[in-house]
Each structure stands twice: as structure tokens, then as C-alpha cells.
Amino acid sequence: MFSETAYSDVQMDDVARAAGVAKPTLYRYFATKEDLFLEGLDLMLEELAIQTEASTGSATTAGEALRAAVGIVLNTLGRCIAAIHAFDGNDTSLGDRGRAIIRERVKRIRDTFAQVVTRGIQNGEFRSVDPLIASLAILGSVRMTAANTTSEQHAAAARALADLLHQGLANGGRPAEAPGDNTQRRDDSPGETKARNLSEA
């Protein structure tokens, strides 16, 4: 049910009917709709985090890791409408406990993307950016792409998005800098240096 419908639109009557059980039987295992939803979503996000970590850990380059992780996250979110809506942890139809659980799971995935960005900066693949900001931008773009493409489009959309993200992060032949390096580049004007420092603050 939650793979096709937003959390707020799913009713326990619908779930019981789809499961082929009586509603009282369903409540015997799950006291509320939120308990039922969180049980499934928590397992899905945990598996997603494990798969994302495994794919980036086995990649030989940061660019390869980025492409693999984007594909996995986009395809997984794209199969669950409710997960897309809940992914940022701000779904007001969920209680505080539910939002906290989701934020914790999503943070793990975000941290994996941040580690990929850090790896790319350190080995010279990526230019100097704030890994946290980059990971938030990556997750946001993946979520929006998953929400606005069909299952048939997910594979191509993941490749296109990963290419765009990789191009945006690519070092472009400049020596890698440590994150937070505010020294003036040789080819920067004073104004460009100030603008760059503000963007990296």
C-alpha cells in the first residue's frame, strides 16, 4: 500500500483488505498505522543504508561510488511513494518518534554521500566543497528525481543525475584543496576570492 500511496492517504481498513486479514487481527500486531508504516520503512531504509555503504566501499573511484549510490537510492525511493514523502523527516502526518527514526536513518545515508565527496576531494577527483552541503544537495536532487520519474525512467534518470552531480563536483584539473581552505587562488581576483570564501563558509 505504502509503495503506491502517500502515508496520510492509507487507511488501516485498506491495509487489512490488501493483506486479507480482519482489521482486529492487524491491530493485534500493530497498535497504530504509524507503527505499521515505521516497521516497514525502517527496514527499507536500513537495507538502503547497507546497500549504499557496500556500493561505495567497493567502488574504485569517488566518481564510481557516487554513480552507484545515486542509482541505488533513487531506485529504492522510486519504488515507495510514502518513503519519498517521509524521506526528509518532516512529514507532519507522522509523530515525533516516526520523524526521529526517519531522520536518523537518512542521516546515515547522507553521511555515506559526504564520505564519498570527502574521498573525491582527497584524491583530487572533486574540487573543494563542503561535504555536508554537497551531500544534502545530492540527497535532495535524488529525492526530487525519484518523485518525478516513473519506474521505467529510473535507471536513465539515475545515470543522468549522477553525471550532472559528478560534473558539478569535478576538480577540472586544479589541485585539490582541503575543505575550508580560504587562501586566494592565483587566478582569482580579490572579489572572486571573497565570493568563494563566503560560499565555503
PDB file of C-alpha atoms in Angstrom:
ATOM      1  CA  MET A   1       0.000   0.000   0.000  1.00  0.00           C
ATOM      2  CA  PHE A   2       2.677   2.484   1.014  1.00  0.00           C
ATOM      3  CA  SER A   3       4.628   1.835  -2.187  1.00  0.00           C
ATOM      4  CA  GLU A   4       1.775   3.329  -4.209  1.00  0.00           C
ATOM      5  CA  THR A   5       0.148   5.788  -1.817  1.00  0.00           C
ATOM      6  CA  ALA A   6       1.279   8.571   0.494  1.00  0.00           C
ATOM      7  CA  TYR A   7       1.227   7.696   4.190  1.00  0.00           C
ATOM      8  CA  SER A   8      -1.562  10.135   5.038  1.00  0.00           C
ATOM      9  CA  ASP A   9      -3.852   8.601   2.389  1.00  0.00           C
ATOM     10  CA  VAL A  10      -3.527   4.987   3.563  1.00  0.00           C
ATOM     11  CA  GLN A  11      -6.191   3.691   5.946  1.00  0.00           C
ATOM     12  CA  MET A  12      -5.904   0.610   8.150  1.00  0.00           C
ATOM     13  CA  ASP A  13      -9.079  -0.757   6.505  1.00  0.00           C
ATOM     14  CA  ASP A  14      -7.245  -0.662   3.168  1.00  0.00           C
ATOM     15  CA  VAL A  15      -4.199  -2.415   4.624  1.00  0.00           C
ATOM     16  CA  ALA A  16      -6.291  -5.153   6.234  1.00  0.00           C
ATOM     17  CA  ARG A  17      -8.186  -5.693   2.993  1.00  0.00           C
ATOM     18  CA  ALA A  18      -4.979  -5.884   0.961  1.00  0.00           C
ATOM     19  CA  ALA A  19      -3.436  -8.293   3.476  1.00  0.00           C
ATOM     20  CA  GLY A  20      -6.527 -10.470   3.523  1.00  0.00           C
ATOM     21  CA  VAL A  21      -6.967 -10.249   7.291  1.00  0.00           C
ATOM     22  CA  ALA A  22      -9.538  -8.754   9.624  1.00  0.00           C
ATOM     23  CA  LYS A  23      -8.809  -5.307  10.957  1.00  0.00           C
ATOM     24  CA  PRO A  24      -8.696  -6.507  14.601  1.00  0.00           C
ATOM     25  CA  THR A  25      -6.035  -9.035  13.572  1.00  0.00           C
ATOM     26  CA  LEU A  26      -3.941  -6.227  12.103  1.00  0.00           C
ATOM     27  CA  TYR A  27      -4.244  -4.203  15.303  1.00  0.00           C
ATOM     28  CA  ARG A  28      -3.082  -7.230  17.271  1.00  0.00           C
ATOM     29  CA  TYR A  29       0.357  -6.770  15.699  1.00  0.00           C
ATOM     30  CA  PHE A  30       0.413  -3.012  15.126  1.00  0.00           C
ATOM     31  CA  ALA A  31      -1.284  -0.634  17.535  1.00  0.00           C
ATOM     32  CA  THR A  32      -1.393   2.222  15.043  1.00  0.00           C
ATOM     33  CA  LYS A  33      -0.961   2.903  11.355  1.00  0.00           C
ATOM     34  CA  GLU A  34       2.252   4.729  12.189  1.00  0.00           C
ATOM     35  CA  ASP A  35       3.667   1.615  13.886  1.00  0.00           C
ATOM     36  CA  LEU A  36       2.914  -0.430  10.797  1.00  0.00           C
ATOM     37  CA  PHE A  37       4.388   2.148   8.451  1.00  0.00           C
ATOM     38  CA  LEU A  38       7.525   2.699  10.510  1.00  0.00           C
ATOM     39  CA  GLU A  39       8.191  -1.019  10.804  1.00  0.00           C
ATOM     40  CA  GLY A  40       8.343  -1.357   7.037  1.00  0.00           C
ATOM     41  CA  LEU A  41      10.033   1.959   6.339  1.00  0.00           C
ATOM     42  CA  ASP A  42      12.689   1.438   8.989  1.00  0.00           C
ATOM     43  CA  LEU A  43      13.613  -1.931   7.499  1.00  0.00           C
ATOM     44  CA  MET A  44      13.689  -0.451   3.999  1.00  0.00           C
ATOM     45  CA  LEU A  45      15.912   2.487   4.984  1.00  0.00           C
ATOM     46  CA  GLU A  46      18.230   0.228   6.965  1.00  0.00           C
ATOM     47  CA  GLU A  47      18.671  -2.033   3.942  1.00  0.00           C
ATOM     48  CA  LEU A  48      19.139   1.009   1.724  1.00  0.00           C
ATOM     49  CA  ALA A  49      21.871   2.342   4.008  1.00  0.00           C
ATOM     50  CA  ILE A  50      23.656  -1.029   3.971  1.00  0.00           C
ATOM     51  CA  GLN A  51      23.460  -1.303   0.185  1.00  0.00           C
ATOM     52  CA  THR A  52      24.667   2.280  -0.280  1.00  0.00           C
ATOM     53  CA  GLU A  53      27.634   1.755   2.023  1.00  0.00           C
ATOM     54  CA  ALA A  54      28.540  -1.513   0.292  1.00  0.00           C
ATOM     55  CA  SER A  55      28.367   0.009  -3.187  1.00  0.00           C
ATOM     56  CA  THR A  56      30.544   2.986  -2.310  1.00  0.00           C
ATOM     57  CA  GLY A  57      33.007   0.863  -0.379  1.00  0.00           C
ATOM     58  CA  SER A  58      33.643  -1.435  -3.329  1.00  0.00           C
ATOM     59  CA  ALA A  59      33.971   1.370  -5.903  1.00  0.00           C
ATOM     60  CA  THR A  60      37.488   2.102  -7.160  1.00  0.00           C
ATOM     61  CA  THR A  61      36.955   5.864  -7.571  1.00  0.00           C
ATOM     62  CA  ALA A  62      34.809   8.512  -5.886  1.00  0.00           C
ATOM     63  CA  GLY A  63      33.014   9.135  -9.174  1.00  0.00           C
ATOM     64  CA  GLU A  64      32.134   5.468  -9.468  1.00  0.00           C
ATOM     65  CA  ALA A  65      30.962   5.444  -5.854  1.00  0.00           C
ATOM     66  CA  LEU A  66      28.773   8.491  -6.479  1.00  0.00           C
ATOM     67  CA  ARG A  67      27.111   6.910  -9.514  1.00  0.00           C
ATOM     68  CA  ALA A  68      26.470   3.635  -7.696  1.00  0.00           C
ATOM     69  CA  ALA A  69      24.984   5.306  -4.622  1.00  0.00           C
ATOM     70  CA  VAL A  70      22.767   7.660  -6.626  1.00  0.00           C
ATOM     71  CA  GLY A  71      21.385   4.724  -8.598  1.00  0.00           C
ATOM     72  CA  ILE A  72      20.622   2.649  -5.513  1.00  0.00           C
ATOM     73  CA  VAL A  73      18.962   5.450  -3.551  1.00  0.00           C
ATOM     74  CA  LEU A  74      16.926   6.743  -6.489  1.00  0.00           C
ATOM     75  CA  ASN A  75      15.666   3.298  -7.477  1.00  0.00           C
ATOM     76  CA  THR A  76      14.732   2.414  -3.894  1.00  0.00           C
ATOM     77  CA  LEU A  77      12.896   5.669  -3.197  1.00  0.00           C
ATOM     78  CA  GLY A  78      11.187   5.481  -6.559  1.00  0.00           C
ATOM     79  CA  ARG A  79       9.513   2.224  -5.536  1.00  0.00           C
ATOM     80  CA  CYS A  80       7.869   3.766  -2.458  1.00  0.00           C
ATOM     81  CA  ILE A  81       5.757   6.905  -2.681  1.00  0.00           C
ATOM     82  CA  ALA A  82       5.385   7.119   1.095  1.00  0.00           C
ATOM     83  CA  ALA A  83       9.159   6.924   1.554  1.00  0.00           C
ATOM     84  CA  ILE A  84       9.673   9.862  -0.806  1.00  0.00           C
ATOM     85  CA  HIS A  85       7.285  11.988   1.234  1.00  0.00           C
ATOM     86  CA  ALA A  86       8.808  10.880   4.541  1.00  0.00           C
ATOM     87  CA  PHE A  87      12.447  10.922   3.473  1.00  0.00           C
ATOM     88  CA  ASP A  88      13.315  14.384   4.773  1.00  0.00           C
ATOM     89  CA  GLY A  89      11.898  13.558   8.205  1.00  0.00           C
ATOM     90  CA  ASN A  90       9.447  16.455   8.168  1.00  0.00           C
ATOM     91  CA  ASP A  91       6.210  14.685   7.264  1.00  0.00           C
ATOM     92  CA  THR A  92       3.723  16.288   9.660  1.00  0.00           C
ATOM     93  CA  SER A  93       1.381  13.312   9.401  1.00  0.00           C
ATOM     94  CA  LEU A  94       3.962  11.288  11.336  1.00  0.00           C
ATOM     95  CA  GLY A  95       4.534  11.698  15.057  1.00  0.00           C
ATOM     96  CA  ASP A  96       7.756  12.872  16.668  1.00  0.00           C
ATOM     97  CA  ARG A  97       9.020   9.318  17.104  1.00  0.00           C
ATOM     98  CA  GLY A  98       8.459   8.500  13.465  1.00  0.00           C
ATOM     99  CA  ARG A  99      10.181  11.624  12.211  1.00  0.00           C
ATOM    100  CA  ALA A 100      13.128  11.000  14.542  1.00  0.00           C
ATOM    101  CA  ILE A 101      13.558   7.438  13.275  1.00  0.00           C
ATOM    102  CA  ILE A 102      13.478   8.548   9.662  1.00  0.00           C
ATOM    103  CA  ARG A 103      15.917  11.405  10.221  1.00  0.00           C
ATOM    104  CA  GLU A 104      18.366   9.012  11.882  1.00  0.00           C
ATOM    105  CA  ARG A 105      18.227   6.538   9.002  1.00  0.00           C
ATOM    106  CA  VAL A 106      18.506   9.259   6.375  1.00  0.00           C
ATOM    107  CA  LYS A 107      21.478  10.782   8.217  1.00  0.00           C
ATOM    108  CA  ARG A 108      23.351   7.522   7.757  1.00  0.00           C
ATOM    109  CA  ILE A 109      22.770   7.653   4.001  1.00  0.00           C
ATOM    110  CA  ARG A 110      23.698  11.337   3.903  1.00  0.00           C
ATOM    111  CA  ASP A 111      26.918  10.592   5.774  1.00  0.00           C
ATOM    112  CA  THR A 112      27.799   7.976   3.161  1.00  0.00           C
ATOM    113  CA  PHE A 113      27.467  10.577   0.408  1.00  0.00           C
ATOM    114  CA  ALA A 114      29.558  13.014   2.459  1.00  0.00           C
ATOM    115  CA  GLN A 115      32.275  10.364   2.781  1.00  0.00           C
ATOM    116  CA  VAL A 116      32.243   9.865  -0.992  1.00  0.00           C
ATOM    117  CA  VAL A 117      32.667  13.607  -1.531  1.00  0.00           C
ATOM    118  CA  THR A 118      35.493  13.765   1.024  1.00  0.00           C
ATOM    119  CA  ARG A 119      37.193  10.850  -0.689  1.00  0.00           C
ATOM    120  CA  GLY A 120      36.939  12.610  -4.049  1.00  0.00           C
ATOM    121  CA  ILE A 121      38.407  15.820  -2.647  1.00  0.00           C
ATOM    122  CA  GLN A 122      41.286  13.990  -1.015  1.00  0.00           C
ATOM    123  CA  ASN A 123      42.257  12.062  -4.141  1.00  0.00           C
ATOM    124  CA  GLY A 124      41.876  15.067  -6.447  1.00  0.00           C
ATOM    125  CA  GLU A 125      38.760  13.914  -8.318  1.00  0.00           C
ATOM    126  CA  PHE A 126      36.492  16.560  -6.811  1.00  0.00           C
ATOM    127  CA  ARG A 127      37.044  20.241  -6.201  1.00  0.00           C
ATOM    128  CA  SER A 128      36.995  21.648  -2.697  1.00  0.00           C
ATOM    129  CA  VAL A 129      33.430  21.824  -1.381  1.00  0.00           C
ATOM    130  CA  ASP A 130      31.778  21.346   1.976  1.00  0.00           C
ATOM    131  CA  PRO A 131      30.994  17.593   2.049  1.00  0.00           C
ATOM    132  CA  LEU A 132      27.928  18.112   4.237  1.00  0.00           C
ATOM    133  CA  ILE A 133      26.407  20.719   1.924  1.00  0.00           C
ATOM    134  CA  ALA A 134      27.233  18.555  -1.082  1.00  0.00           C
ATOM    135  CA  SER A 135      25.605  15.501   0.499  1.00  0.00           C
ATOM    136  CA  LEU A 136      22.432  17.467   1.261  1.00  0.00           C
ATOM    137  CA  ALA A 137      22.300  18.695  -2.340  1.00  0.00           C
ATOM    138  CA  ILE A 138      22.838  15.167  -3.641  1.00  0.00           C
ATOM    139  CA  LEU A 139      20.073  13.691  -1.472  1.00  0.00           C
ATOM    140  CA  GLY A 140      17.677  16.494  -2.342  1.00  0.00           C
ATOM    141  CA  SER A 141      18.191  16.066  -6.070  1.00  0.00           C
ATOM    142  CA  VAL A 142      17.840  12.280  -5.811  1.00  0.00           C
ATOM    143  CA  ARG A 143      14.581  12.626  -3.858  1.00  0.00           C
ATOM    144  CA  MET A 144      13.097  15.090  -6.348  1.00  0.00           C
ATOM    145  CA  THR A 145      14.133  12.955  -9.312  1.00  0.00           C
ATOM    146  CA  ALA A 146      12.630   9.822  -7.742  1.00  0.00           C
ATOM    147  CA  ALA A 147       9.385  11.693  -7.081  1.00  0.00           C
ATOM    148  CA  ASN A 148       9.042  12.932 -10.648  1.00  0.00           C
ATOM    149  CA  THR A 149      10.050   9.939 -12.756  1.00  0.00           C
ATOM    150  CA  THR A 150       8.395   6.599 -13.438  1.00  0.00           C
ATOM    151  CA  SER A 151       9.905   3.221 -12.637  1.00  0.00           C
ATOM    152  CA  GLU A 152      10.746   2.809 -16.329  1.00  0.00           C
ATOM    153  CA  GLN A 153      12.713   6.073 -16.228  1.00  0.00           C
ATOM    154  CA  HIS A 154      14.638   5.476 -13.002  1.00  0.00           C
ATOM    155  CA  ALA A 155      17.729   3.816 -14.485  1.00  0.00           C
ATOM    156  CA  ALA A 156      18.242   6.504 -17.139  1.00  0.00           C
ATOM    157  CA  ALA A 157      17.373   9.269 -14.679  1.00  0.00           C
ATOM    158  CA  ALA A 158      19.910   7.945 -12.169  1.00  0.00           C
ATOM    159  CA  ARG A 159      22.660   7.920 -14.811  1.00  0.00           C
ATOM    160  CA  ALA A 160      21.804  11.437 -15.976  1.00  0.00           C
ATOM    161  CA  LEU A 161      21.636  12.807 -12.445  1.00  0.00           C
ATOM    162  CA  ALA A 162      24.882  11.118 -11.416  1.00  0.00           C
ATOM    163  CA  ASP A 163      26.613  12.614 -14.461  1.00  0.00           C
ATOM    164  CA  LEU A 164      25.331  16.102 -13.588  1.00  0.00           C
ATOM    165  CA  LEU A 165      26.444  15.760  -9.981  1.00  0.00           C
ATOM    166  CA  HIS A 166      29.832  14.387 -10.985  1.00  0.00           C
ATOM    167  CA  GLN A 167      30.398  17.262 -13.420  1.00  0.00           C
ATOM    168  CA  GLY A 168      29.483  19.746 -10.709  1.00  0.00           C
ATOM    169  CA  LEU A 169      31.956  18.199  -8.281  1.00  0.00           C
ATOM    170  CA  ALA A 170      34.738  17.514 -10.783  1.00  0.00           C
ATOM    171  CA  ASN A 171      38.026  19.178  -9.977  1.00  0.00           C
ATOM    172  CA  GLY A 172      38.651  20.370 -13.534  1.00  0.00           C
ATOM    173  CA  GLY A 173      42.392  19.825 -13.336  1.00  0.00           C
ATOM    174  CA  ARG A 174      43.070  22.072 -10.347  1.00  0.00           C
ATOM    175  CA  PRO A 175      44.995  20.676  -7.399  1.00  0.00           C
ATOM    176  CA  ALA A 176      42.641  19.538  -4.671  1.00  0.00           C
ATOM    177  CA  GLU A 177      42.310  21.791  -1.652  1.00  0.00           C
ATOM    178  CA  ALA A 178      41.436  20.831   1.870  1.00  0.00           C
ATOM    179  CA  PRO A 179      37.798  21.689   2.707  1.00  0.00           C
ATOM    180  CA  GLY A 180      37.640  25.125   4.268  1.00  0.00           C
ATOM    181  CA  ASP A 181      40.820  26.354   2.573  1.00  0.00           C
ATOM    182  CA  ASN A 182      40.254  30.104   2.221  1.00  0.00           C
ATOM    183  CA  THR A 183      43.562  31.025   0.568  1.00  0.00           C
ATOM    184  CA  GLN A 184      43.364  33.061  -2.603  1.00  0.00           C
ATOM    185  CA  ARG A 185      43.842  31.114  -5.824  1.00  0.00           C
ATOM    186  CA  ARG A 186      46.412  32.503  -8.220  1.00  0.00           C
ATOM    187  CA  ASP A 187      43.770  33.144 -10.897  1.00  0.00           C
ATOM    188  CA  ASP A 188      41.174  34.633  -8.510  1.00  0.00           C
ATOM    189  CA  SER A 189      40.512  38.321  -8.308  1.00  0.00           C
ATOM    190  CA  PRO A 190      40.033  39.698  -4.765  1.00  0.00           C
ATOM    191  CA  GLY A 191      36.284  39.822  -5.408  1.00  0.00           C
ATOM    192  CA  GLU A 192      36.214  36.223  -6.585  1.00  0.00           C
ATOM    193  CA  THR A 193      38.176  35.167  -3.533  1.00  0.00           C
ATOM    194  CA  LYS A 194      35.687  36.908  -1.230  1.00  0.00           C
ATOM    195  CA  ALA A 195      32.727  35.293  -3.031  1.00  0.00           C
ATOM    196  CA  ARG A 196      34.360  31.885  -2.865  1.00  0.00           C
ATOM    197  CA  ASN A 197      35.119  32.264   0.825  1.00  0.00           C
ATOM    198  CA  LEU A 198      31.511  33.187   1.561  1.00  0.00           C
ATOM    199  CA  SER A 199      30.225  30.172  -0.372  1.00  0.00           C
ATOM    200  CA  GLU A 200      32.603  27.866   1.509  1.00  0.00           C
ATOM    201  CA  ALA A 201      31.858  29.358   4.956  1.00  0.00           C
TER     202      ALA A 201
END
